[in-house]
């Protein structure tokens, strides 16, 4: 990471609003998944996304995944999708 320092905090479930505030401020947050910790940021904030690439040492030509909470949010990010994607959303999206 070339001398850049990333500050980390361990949050209790009751402190989730702190993580949301950090995301809104353009910071990154780590969160547990089934197997590893994920690193997240606001996908619409270019500087926040750059922090993800920096923290991971990931090349800029290796894209990141974006998680959407709803079909409406997906519609704000994507112009159209195939029928197969519609079927998967209907089947698996909560």
Backbone as XML, in Angstrom:
<?xml version="1.0"?>
<chain id="A" units="angstrom">
  <residue number="1" name="UNK">
    <atom name="N" x="0.810" y="-1.192" z="0.000"/>
    <atom name="CA" x="0.000" y="0.000" z="0.000"/>
    <atom name="C" x="0.857" y="1.261" z="0.000"/>
  </residue>
  <residue number="2" name="UNK">
    <atom name="N" x="2.133" y="1.124" z="-0.066"/>
    <atom name="CA" x="2.986" y="2.271" z="-0.259"/>
    <atom name="C" x="2.972" y="3.308" z="0.840"/>
  </residue>
  <residue number="3" name="UNK">
    <atom name="N" x="2.884" y="2.901" z="2.091"/>
    <atom name="CA" x="2.948" y="3.840" z="3.191"/>
    <atom name="C" x="1.633" y="4.471" z="3.576"/>
  </residue>
  <residue number="4" name="UNK">
    <atom name="N" x="0.570" y="4.231" z="2.821"/>
    <atom name="CA" x="-0.729" y="4.768" z="3.207"/>
    <atom name="C" x="-1.263" y="3.989" z="4.393"/>
  </residue>
  <residue number="5" name="UNK">
    <atom name="N" x="-1.860" y="4.691" z="5.330"/>
    <atom name="CA" x="-2.391" y="4.068" z="6.534"/>
    <atom name="C" x="-3.901" y="4.041" z="6.463"/>
  </residue>
  <residue number="6" name="UNK">
    <atom name="N" x="-4.471" y="2.872" z="6.651"/>
    <atom name="CA" x="-5.917" y="2.733" z="6.705"/>
    <atom name="C" x="-6.312" y="2.464" z="8.147"/>
  </residue>
  <residue number="7" name="UNK">
    <atom name="N" x="-7.161" y="3.292" z="8.690"/>
    <atom name="CA" x="-7.631" y="3.105" z="10.061"/>
    <atom name="C" x="-8.795" y="2.121" z="10.053"/>
  </residue>
  <residue number="8" name="UNK">
    <atom name="N" x="-8.791" y="1.187" z="10.989"/>
    <atom name="CA" x="-9.864" y="0.202" z="11.070"/>
    <atom name="C" x="-10.531" y="0.280" z="12.431"/>
  </residue>
  <residue number="9" name="UNK">
    <atom name="N" x="-11.787" y="-0.123" z="12.464"/>
    <atom name="CA" x="-12.549" y="-0.177" z="13.704"/>
    <atom name="C" x="-13.370" y="-1.457" z="13.685"/>
  </residue>
  <residue number="10" name="UNK">
    <atom name="N" x="-13.456" y="-2.106" z="14.824"/>
    <atom name="CA" x="-14.319" y="-3.274" z="14.964"/>
    <atom name="C" x="-15.632" y="-2.785" z="15.555"/>
  </residue>
  <residue number="11" name="UNK">
    <atom name="N" x="-16.733" y="-3.040" z="14.872"/>
    <atom name="CA" x="-18.035" y="-2.557" z="15.307"/>
    <atom name="C" x="-18.886" y="-3.685" z="15.855"/>
  </residue>
  <residue number="12" name="UNK">
    <atom name="N" x="-19.619" y="-3.380" z="16.893"/>
    <atom name="CA" x="-20.623" y="-4.291" z="17.420"/>
    <atom name="C" x="-21.873" y="-4.143" z="16.569"/>
  </residue>
  <residue number="13" name="UNK">
    <atom name="N" x="-22.728" y="-5.176" z="16.540"/>
    <atom name="CA" x="-23.963" y="-5.052" z="15.758"/>
    <atom name="C" x="-24.765" y="-3.797" z="16.107"/>
  </residue>
  <residue number="14" name="UNK">
    <atom name="N" x="-24.726" y="-3.396" z="17.359"/>
    <atom name="CA" x="-25.479" y="-2.206" z="17.768"/>
    <atom name="C" x="-24.877" y="-0.913" z="17.210"/>
  </residue>
  <residue number="15" name="UNK">
    <atom name="N" x="-23.696" y="-1.003" z="16.640"/>
    <atom name="CA" x="-23.025" y="0.187" z="16.112"/>
    <atom name="C" x="-23.087" y="0.271" z="14.584"/>
  </residue>
  <residue number="16" name="UNK">
    <atom name="N" x="-24.011" y="-0.455" z="13.989"/>
    <atom name="CA" x="-24.075" y="-0.517" z="12.526"/>
    <atom name="C" x="-24.291" y="0.863" z="11.907"/>
  </residue>
  <residue number="17" name="UNK">
    <atom name="N" x="-24.971" y="1.755" z="12.618"/>
    <atom name="CA" x="-25.187" y="3.107" z="12.094"/>
    <atom name="C" x="-23.859" y="3.839" z="11.900"/>
  </residue>
  <residue number="18" name="UNK">
    <atom name="N" x="-22.882" y="3.524" z="12.731"/>
    <atom name="CA" x="-21.554" y="4.127" z="12.563"/>
    <atom name="C" x="-20.971" y="3.715" z="11.214"/>
  </residue>
  <residue number="19" name="UNK">
    <atom name="N" x="-21.102" y="2.440" z="10.872"/>
    <atom name="CA" x="-20.597" y="1.960" z="9.583"/>
    <atom name="C" x="-21.325" y="2.662" z="8.437"/>
  </residue>
  <residue number="20" name="UNK">
    <atom name="N" x="-22.642" y="2.822" z="8.571"/>
    <atom name="CA" x="-23.407" y="3.515" z="7.529"/>
    <atom name="C" x="-22.934" y="4.959" z="7.385"/>
  </residue>
  <residue number="21" name="UNK">
    <atom name="N" x="-22.678" y="5.625" z="8.506"/>
    <atom name="CA" x="-22.167" y="7.000" z="8.455"/>
    <atom name="C" x="-20.808" y="7.053" z="7.762"/>
  </residue>
  <residue number="22" name="UNK">
    <atom name="N" x="-19.945" y="6.092" z="8.079"/>
    <atom name="CA" x="-18.629" y="6.041" z="7.434"/>
    <atom name="C" x="-18.771" y="5.883" z="5.920"/>
  </residue>
  <residue number="23" name="UNK">
    <atom name="N" x="-19.684" y="5.018" z="5.493"/>
    <atom name="CA" x="-19.913" y="4.830" z="4.059"/>
    <atom name="C" x="-20.397" y="6.124" z="3.415"/>
  </residue>
  <residue number="24" name="UNK">
    <atom name="N" x="-21.314" y="6.812" z="4.093"/>
    <atom name="CA" x="-21.821" y="8.078" z="3.561"/>
    <atom name="C" x="-20.724" y="9.138" z="3.475"/>
  </residue>
  <residue number="25" name="UNK">
    <atom name="N" x="-19.707" y="9.025" z="4.328"/>
    <atom name="CA" x="-18.592" y="9.980" z="4.341"/>
    <atom name="C" x="-17.483" y="9.593" z="3.354"/>
  </residue>
  <residue number="26" name="UNK">
    <atom name="N" x="-17.694" y="8.527" z="2.593"/>
    <atom name="CA" x="-16.702" y="8.119" z="1.604"/>
    <atom name="C" x="-15.622" y="7.206" z="2.135"/>
  </residue>
  <residue number="27" name="UNK">
    <atom name="N" x="-15.856" y="6.620" z="3.298"/>
    <atom name="CA" x="-14.881" y="5.699" z="3.882"/>
    <atom name="C" x="-15.212" y="4.264" z="3.486"/>
  </residue>
  <residue number="28" name="UNK">
    <atom name="N" x="-14.299" y="3.357" z="3.779"/>
    <atom name="CA" x="-14.496" y="1.928" z="3.557"/>
    <atom name="C" x="-14.822" y="1.263" z="4.885"/>
  </residue>
  <residue number="29" name="UNK">
    <atom name="N" x="-15.573" y="0.184" z="4.819"/>
    <atom name="CA" x="-15.847" y="-0.616" z="6.009"/>
    <atom name="C" x="-15.599" y="-2.085" z="5.690"/>
  </residue>
  <residue number="30" name="UNK">
    <atom name="N" x="-15.159" y="-2.820" z="6.695"/>
    <atom name="CA" x="-14.988" y="-4.272" z="6.566"/>
    <atom name="C" x="-16.176" y="-4.932" z="7.236"/>
  </residue>
  <residue number="31" name="UNK">
    <atom name="N" x="-16.611" y="-6.051" z="6.663"/>
    <atom name="CA" x="-17.752" y="-6.766" z="7.226"/>
    <atom name="C" x="-17.555" y="-8.258" z="7.008"/>
  </residue>
  <residue number="32" name="UNK">
    <atom name="N" x="-18.039" y="-9.063" z="7.963"/>
    <atom name="CA" x="-17.870" y="-10.508" z="7.820"/>
    <atom name="C" x="-18.825" y="-11.077" z="6.776"/>
  </residue>
  <residue number="33" name="UNK">
    <atom name="N" x="-18.325" y="-12.063" z="6.028"/>
    <atom name="CA" x="-19.170" y="-12.846" z="5.131"/>
    <atom name="C" x="-19.099" y="-14.292" z="5.604"/>
  </residue>
  <residue number="34" name="UNK">
    <atom name="N" x="-19.601" y="-15.211" z="4.803"/>
    <atom name="CA" x="-19.601" y="-16.618" z="5.202"/>
    <atom name="C" x="-18.193" y="-17.172" z="5.375"/>
  </residue>
  <residue number="35" name="UNK">
    <atom name="N" x="-17.237" y="-16.650" z="4.613"/>
    <atom name="CA" x="-15.895" y="-17.241" z="4.628"/>
    <atom name="C" x="-14.771" y="-16.262" z="4.947"/>
  </residue>
  <residue number="36" name="UNK">
    <atom name="N" x="-14.905" y="-15.021" z="4.555"/>
    <atom name="CA" x="-13.844" y="-14.025" z="4.743"/>
    <atom name="C" x="-14.488" y="-12.695" z="5.124"/>
  </residue>
  <residue number="37" name="UNK">
    <atom name="N" x="-13.668" y="-11.715" z="5.370"/>
    <atom name="CA" x="-14.187" y="-10.362" z="5.555"/>
    <atom name="C" x="-14.246" y="-9.669" z="4.205"/>
  </residue>
  <residue number="38" name="UNK">
    <atom name="N" x="-15.344" y="-8.973" z="3.953"/>
    <atom name="CA" x="-15.480" y="-8.175" z="2.750"/>
    <atom name="C" x="-15.103" y="-6.742" z="3.045"/>
  </residue>
  <residue number="39" name="UNK">
    <atom name="N" x="-14.785" y="-6.011" z="2.012"/>
    <atom name="CA" x="-14.469" y="-4.597" z="2.145"/>
    <atom name="C" x="-15.447" y="-3.844" z="1.268"/>
  </residue>
  <residue number="40" name="UNK">
    <atom name="N" x="-16.152" y="-2.885" z="1.846"/>
    <atom name="CA" x="-17.188" y="-2.189" z="1.104"/>
    <atom name="C" x="-17.036" y="-0.686" z="1.147"/>
  </residue>
  <residue number="41" name="UNK">
    <atom name="N" x="-17.632" y="-0.043" z="0.143"/>
    <atom name="CA" x="-17.659" y="1.415" z="0.041"/>
    <atom name="C" x="-18.855" y="1.786" z="-0.823"/>
  </residue>
  <residue number="42" name="UNK">
    <atom name="N" x="-19.170" y="3.061" z="-0.855"/>
    <atom name="CA" x="-20.245" y="3.553" z="-1.704"/>
    <atom name="C" x="-19.798" y="3.447" z="-3.161"/>
  </residue>
  <residue number="43" name="UNK">
    <atom name="N" x="-20.452" y="2.597" z="-3.920"/>
    <atom name="CA" x="-20.058" y="2.356" z="-5.313"/>
    <atom name="C" x="-20.246" y="3.583" z="-6.196"/>
  </residue>
  <residue number="44" name="UNK">
    <atom name="N" x="-21.013" y="4.564" z="-5.739"/>
    <atom name="CA" x="-21.234" y="5.772" z="-6.522"/>
    <atom name="C" x="-20.255" y="6.889" z="-6.169"/>
  </residue>
  <residue number="45" name="UNK">
    <atom name="N" x="-19.333" y="6.609" z="-5.260"/>
    <atom name="CA" x="-18.327" y="7.580" z="-4.822"/>
    <atom name="C" x="-16.969" y="7.137" z="-5.364"/>
  </residue>
  <residue number="46" name="UNK">
    <atom name="N" x="-16.496" y="7.816" z="-6.397"/>
    <atom name="CA" x="-15.265" y="7.409" z="-7.082"/>
    <atom name="C" x="-14.063" y="7.338" z="-6.136"/>
  </residue>
  <residue number="47" name="UNK">
    <atom name="N" x="-13.949" y="8.295" z="-5.217"/>
    <atom name="CA" x="-12.822" y="8.287" z="-4.276"/>
    <atom name="C" x="-12.925" y="7.112" z="-3.309"/>
  </residue>
  <residue number="48" name="UNK">
    <atom name="N" x="-14.144" y="6.781" z="-2.879"/>
    <atom name="CA" x="-14.331" y="5.644" z="-1.980"/>
    <atom name="C" x="-13.967" y="4.341" z="-2.683"/>
  </residue>
  <residue number="49" name="UNK">
    <atom name="N" x="-14.365" y="4.211" z="-3.938"/>
    <atom name="CA" x="-14.033" y="3.012" z="-4.711"/>
    <atom name="C" x="-12.519" y="2.907" z="-4.893"/>
  </residue>
  <residue number="50" name="UNK">
    <atom name="N" x="-11.866" y="4.029" z="-5.112"/>
    <atom name="CA" x="-10.402" y="4.021" z="-5.251"/>
    <atom name="C" x="-9.742" y="3.503" z="-3.975"/>
  </residue>
  <residue number="51" name="UNK">
    <atom name="N" x="-10.337" y="3.804" z="-2.819"/>
    <atom name="CA" x="-9.800" y="3.311" z="-1.546"/>
    <atom name="C" x="-9.881" y="1.786" z="-1.466"/>
  </residue>
  <residue number="52" name="UNK">
    <atom name="N" x="-10.934" y="1.206" z="-2.043"/>
    <atom name="CA" x="-11.062" y="-0.260" z="-2.072"/>
    <atom name="C" x="-9.910" y="-0.851" z="-2.891"/>
  </residue>
  <residue number="53" name="UNK">
    <atom name="N" x="-9.691" y="-0.304" z="-4.082"/>
    <atom name="CA" x="-8.600" y="-0.803" z="-4.924"/>
    <atom name="C" x="-7.263" y="-0.675" z="-4.212"/>
  </residue>
  <residue number="54" name="UNK">
    <atom name="N" x="-7.041" y="0.446" z="-3.536"/>
    <atom name="CA" x="-5.794" y="0.665" z="-2.812"/>
    <atom name="C" x="-5.641" y="-0.350" z="-1.684"/>
  </residue>
  <residue number="55" name="UNK">
    <atom name="N" x="-6.677" y="-0.515" z="-0.886"/>
    <atom name="CA" x="-6.603" y="-1.422" z="0.265"/>
    <atom name="C" x="-6.353" y="-2.859" z="-0.171"/>
  </residue>
  <residue number="56" name="UNK">
    <atom name="N" x="-6.951" y="-3.250" z="-1.289"/>
    <atom name="CA" x="-6.802" y="-4.626" z="-1.767"/>
    <atom name="C" x="-5.555" y="-4.818" z="-2.626"/>
  </residue>
  <residue number="57" name="UNK">
    <atom name="N" x="-4.926" y="-3.726" z="-3.023"/>
    <atom name="CA" x="-3.818" y="-3.839" z="-3.961"/>
    <atom name="C" x="-4.307" y="-4.399" z="-5.284"/>
  </residue>
  <residue number="58" name="UNK">
    <atom name="N" x="-5.527" y="-4.055" z="-5.648"/>
    <atom name="CA" x="-6.190" y="-4.620" z="-6.818"/>
    <atom name="C" x="-5.959" y="-3.717" z="-8.031"/>
  </residue>
  <residue number="59" name="UNK">
    <atom name="N" x="-5.597" y="-4.290" z="-9.175"/>
    <atom name="CA" x="-5.413" y="-3.460" z="-10.364"/>
    <atom name="C" x="-6.740" y="-2.844" z="-10.817"/>
  </residue>
  <residue number="60" name="UNK">
    <atom name="N" x="-6.668" y="-1.651" z="-11.365"/>
    <atom name="CA" x="-7.868" y="-0.915" z="-11.763"/>
    <atom name="C" x="-8.657" y="-1.612" z="-12.867"/>
  </residue>
  <residue number="61" name="UNK">
    <atom name="N" x="-8.019" y="-2.516" z="-13.612"/>
    <atom name="CA" x="-8.737" y="-3.215" z="-14.680"/>
    <atom name="C" x="-9.405" y="-4.501" z="-14.191"/>
  </residue>
  <residue number="62" name="UNK">
    <atom name="N" x="-9.401" y="-4.735" z="-12.883"/>
    <atom name="CA" x="-10.071" y="-5.893" z="-12.282"/>
    <atom name="C" x="-11.300" y="-5.370" z="-11.544"/>
  </residue>
  <residue number="63" name="UNK">
    <atom name="N" x="-12.485" y="-5.416" z="-12.168"/>
    <atom name="CA" x="-13.656" y="-4.733" z="-11.618"/>
    <atom name="C" x="-14.129" y="-5.301" z="-10.279"/>
  </residue>
  <residue number="64" name="UNK">
    <atom name="N" x="-14.875" y="-4.474" z="-9.577"/>
    <atom name="CA" x="-15.483" y="-4.854" z="-8.304"/>
    <atom name="C" x="-16.955" y="-5.178" z="-8.523"/>
  </residue>
  <residue number="65" name="UNK">
    <atom name="N" x="-17.530" y="-5.914" z="-7.597"/>
    <atom name="CA" x="-18.951" y="-6.216" z="-7.622"/>
    <atom name="C" x="-19.709" y="-5.102" z="-6.901"/>
  </residue>
  <residue number="66" name="UNK">
    <atom name="N" x="-20.922" y="-4.830" z="-7.342"/>
    <atom name="CA" x="-21.800" y="-3.880" z="-6.663"/>
    <atom name="C" x="-22.996" y="-4.662" z="-6.137"/>
  </residue>
  <residue number="67" name="UNK">
    <atom name="N" x="-23.296" y="-4.497" z="-4.857"/>
    <atom name="CA" x="-24.470" y="-5.133" z="-4.256"/>
    <atom name="C" x="-25.615" y="-4.127" z="-4.228"/>
  </residue>
  <residue number="68" name="UNK">
    <atom name="N" x="-26.775" y="-4.533" z="-4.703"/>
    <atom name="CA" x="-27.965" y="-3.682" z="-4.708"/>
    <atom name="C" x="-28.999" y="-4.270" z="-3.759"/>
  </residue>
  <residue number="69" name="UNK">
    <atom name="N" x="-29.713" y="-3.409" z="-3.060"/>
    <atom name="CA" x="-30.705" y="-3.893" z="-2.099"/>
    <atom name="C" x="-32.071" y="-4.120" z="-2.724"/>
  </residue>
  <residue number="70" name="UNK">
    <atom name="N" x="-32.284" y="-3.642" z="-3.939"/>
    <atom name="CA" x="-33.604" y="-3.787" z="-4.551"/>
    <atom name="C" x="-33.490" y="-3.669" z="-6.070"/>
  </residue>
  <residue number="71" name="UNK">
    <atom name="N" x="-34.539" y="-4.093" z="-6.727"/>
    <atom name="CA" x="-34.592" y="-3.955" z="-8.176"/>
    <atom name="C" x="-34.611" y="-2.475" z="-8.568"/>
  </residue>
  <residue number="72" name="UNK">
    <atom name="N" x="-35.258" y="-1.655" z="-7.744"/>
    <atom name="CA" x="-35.296" y="-0.217" z="-8.020"/>
    <atom name="C" x="-33.884" y="0.368" z="-8.013"/>
  </residue>
  <residue number="73" name="UNK">
    <atom name="N" x="-33.078" y="-0.012" z="-7.032"/>
    <atom name="CA" x="-31.708" y="0.485" z="-6.980"/>
    <atom name="C" x="-30.916" y="-0.028" z="-8.182"/>
  </residue>
  <residue number="74" name="UNK">
    <atom name="N" x="-31.125" y="-1.267" z="-8.548"/>
    <atom name="CA" x="-30.449" y="-1.817" z="-9.718"/>
    <atom name="C" x="-30.800" y="-1.007" z="-10.960"/>
  </residue>
  <residue number="75" name="UNK">
    <atom name="N" x="-32.066" y="-0.619" z="-11.064"/>
    <atom name="CA" x="-32.505" y="0.178" z="-12.204"/>
    <atom name="C" x="-31.820" y="1.529" z="-12.296"/>
  </residue>
  <residue number="76" name="UNK">
    <atom name="N" x="-31.344" y="2.042" z="-11.156"/>
    <atom name="CA" x="-30.596" y="3.301" z="-11.157"/>
    <atom name="C" x="-29.179" y="3.122" z="-11.695"/>
  </residue>
  <residue number="77" name="UNK">
    <atom name="N" x="-28.695" y="1.886" z="-11.722"/>
    <atom name="CA" x="-27.308" y="1.611" z="-12.098"/>
    <atom name="C" x="-27.160" y="0.930" z="-13.452"/>
  </residue>
  <residue number="78" name="UNK">
    <atom name="N" x="-28.200" y="0.251" z="-13.903"/>
    <atom name="CA" x="-28.114" y="-0.588" z="-15.096"/>
    <atom name="C" x="-29.236" y="-0.212" z="-16.054"/>
  </residue>
  <residue number="79" name="UNK">
    <atom name="N" x="-28.922" y="-0.179" z="-17.332"/>
    <atom name="CA" x="-29.939" y="0.064" z="-18.344"/>
    <atom name="C" x="-30.311" y="-1.278" z="-18.953"/>
  </residue>
  <residue number="80" name="UNK">
    <atom name="N" x="-31.430" y="-1.825" z="-18.516"/>
    <atom name="CA" x="-31.919" y="-3.096" z="-19.035"/>
    <atom name="C" x="-31.119" y="-4.294" z="-18.564"/>
  </residue>
  <residue number="81" name="UNK">
    <atom name="N" x="-31.755" y="-5.448" z="-18.584"/>
    <atom name="CA" x="-31.098" y="-6.704" z="-18.241"/>
    <atom name="C" x="-31.845" y="-7.828" z="-18.937"/>
  </residue>
  <residue number="82" name="UNK">
    <atom name="N" x="-31.174" y="-8.956" z="-19.141"/>
    <atom name="CA" x="-31.811" y="-10.067" z="-19.859"/>
    <atom name="C" x="-32.934" y="-10.708" z="-19.042"/>
  </residue>
  <residue number="83" name="UNK">
    <atom name="N" x="-33.824" y="-11.371" z="-19.727"/>
    <atom name="CA" x="-34.954" y="-12.055" z="-19.084"/>
    <atom name="C" x="-34.460" y="-13.060" z="-18.048"/>
  </residue>
  <residue number="84" name="UNK">
    <atom name="N" x="-33.347" y="-13.738" z="-18.304"/>
    <atom name="CA" x="-32.804" y="-14.703" z="-17.347"/>
    <atom name="C" x="-32.473" y="-14.018" z="-16.019"/>
  </residue>
  <residue number="85" name="UNK">
    <atom name="N" x="-31.968" y="-12.804" z="-16.078"/>
    <atom name="CA" x="-31.675" y="-12.059" z="-14.847"/>
    <atom name="C" x="-32.963" y="-11.741" z="-14.107"/>
  </residue>
  <residue number="86" name="UNK">
    <atom name="N" x="-34.005" y="-11.409" z="-14.828"/>
    <atom name="CA" x="-35.318" y="-11.135" z="-14.229"/>
    <atom name="C" x="-35.830" y="-12.369" z="-13.478"/>
  </residue>
  <residue number="87" name="UNK">
    <atom name="N" x="-35.683" y="-13.527" z="-14.083"/>
    <atom name="CA" x="-36.114" y="-14.779" z="-13.445"/>
    <atom name="C" x="-35.314" y="-15.027" z="-12.171"/>
  </residue>
  <residue number="88" name="UNK">
    <atom name="N" x="-34.008" y="-14.831" z="-12.224"/>
    <atom name="CA" x="-33.170" y="-15.026" z="-11.036"/>
    <atom name="C" x="-33.537" y="-14.039" z="-9.931"/>
  </residue>
  <residue number="89" name="UNK">
    <atom name="N" x="-33.792" y="-12.783" z="-10.290"/>
    <atom name="CA" x="-34.198" y="-11.797" z="-9.281"/>
    <atom name="C" x="-35.509" y="-12.206" z="-8.625"/>
  </residue>
  <residue number="90" name="UNK">
    <atom name="N" x="-36.475" y="-12.627" z="-9.444"/>
    <atom name="CA" x="-37.774" y="-13.042" z="-8.901"/>
    <atom name="C" x="-37.644" y="-14.259" z="-7.997"/>
  </residue>
  <residue number="91" name="UNK">
    <atom name="N" x="-36.725" y="-15.143" z="-8.325"/>
    <atom name="CA" x="-36.566" y="-16.388" z="-7.573"/>
    <atom name="C" x="-35.771" y="-16.205" z="-6.288"/>
  </residue>
  <residue number="92" name="UNK">
    <atom name="N" x="-34.705" y="-15.425" z="-6.337"/>
    <atom name="CA" x="-33.765" y="-15.404" z="-5.213"/>
    <atom name="C" x="-33.704" y="-14.113" z="-4.412"/>
  </residue>
  <residue number="93" name="UNK">
    <atom name="N" x="-34.162" y="-13.006" z="-4.956"/>
    <atom name="CA" x="-34.049" y="-11.748" z="-4.221"/>
    <atom name="C" x="-35.078" y="-11.698" z="-3.107"/>
  </residue>
  <residue number="94" name="UNK">
    <atom name="N" x="-34.644" y="-11.325" z="-1.918"/>
    <atom name="CA" x="-35.620" y="-11.270" z="-0.801"/>
    <atom name="C" x="-36.694" y="-10.223" z="-1.021"/>
  </residue>
</chain>
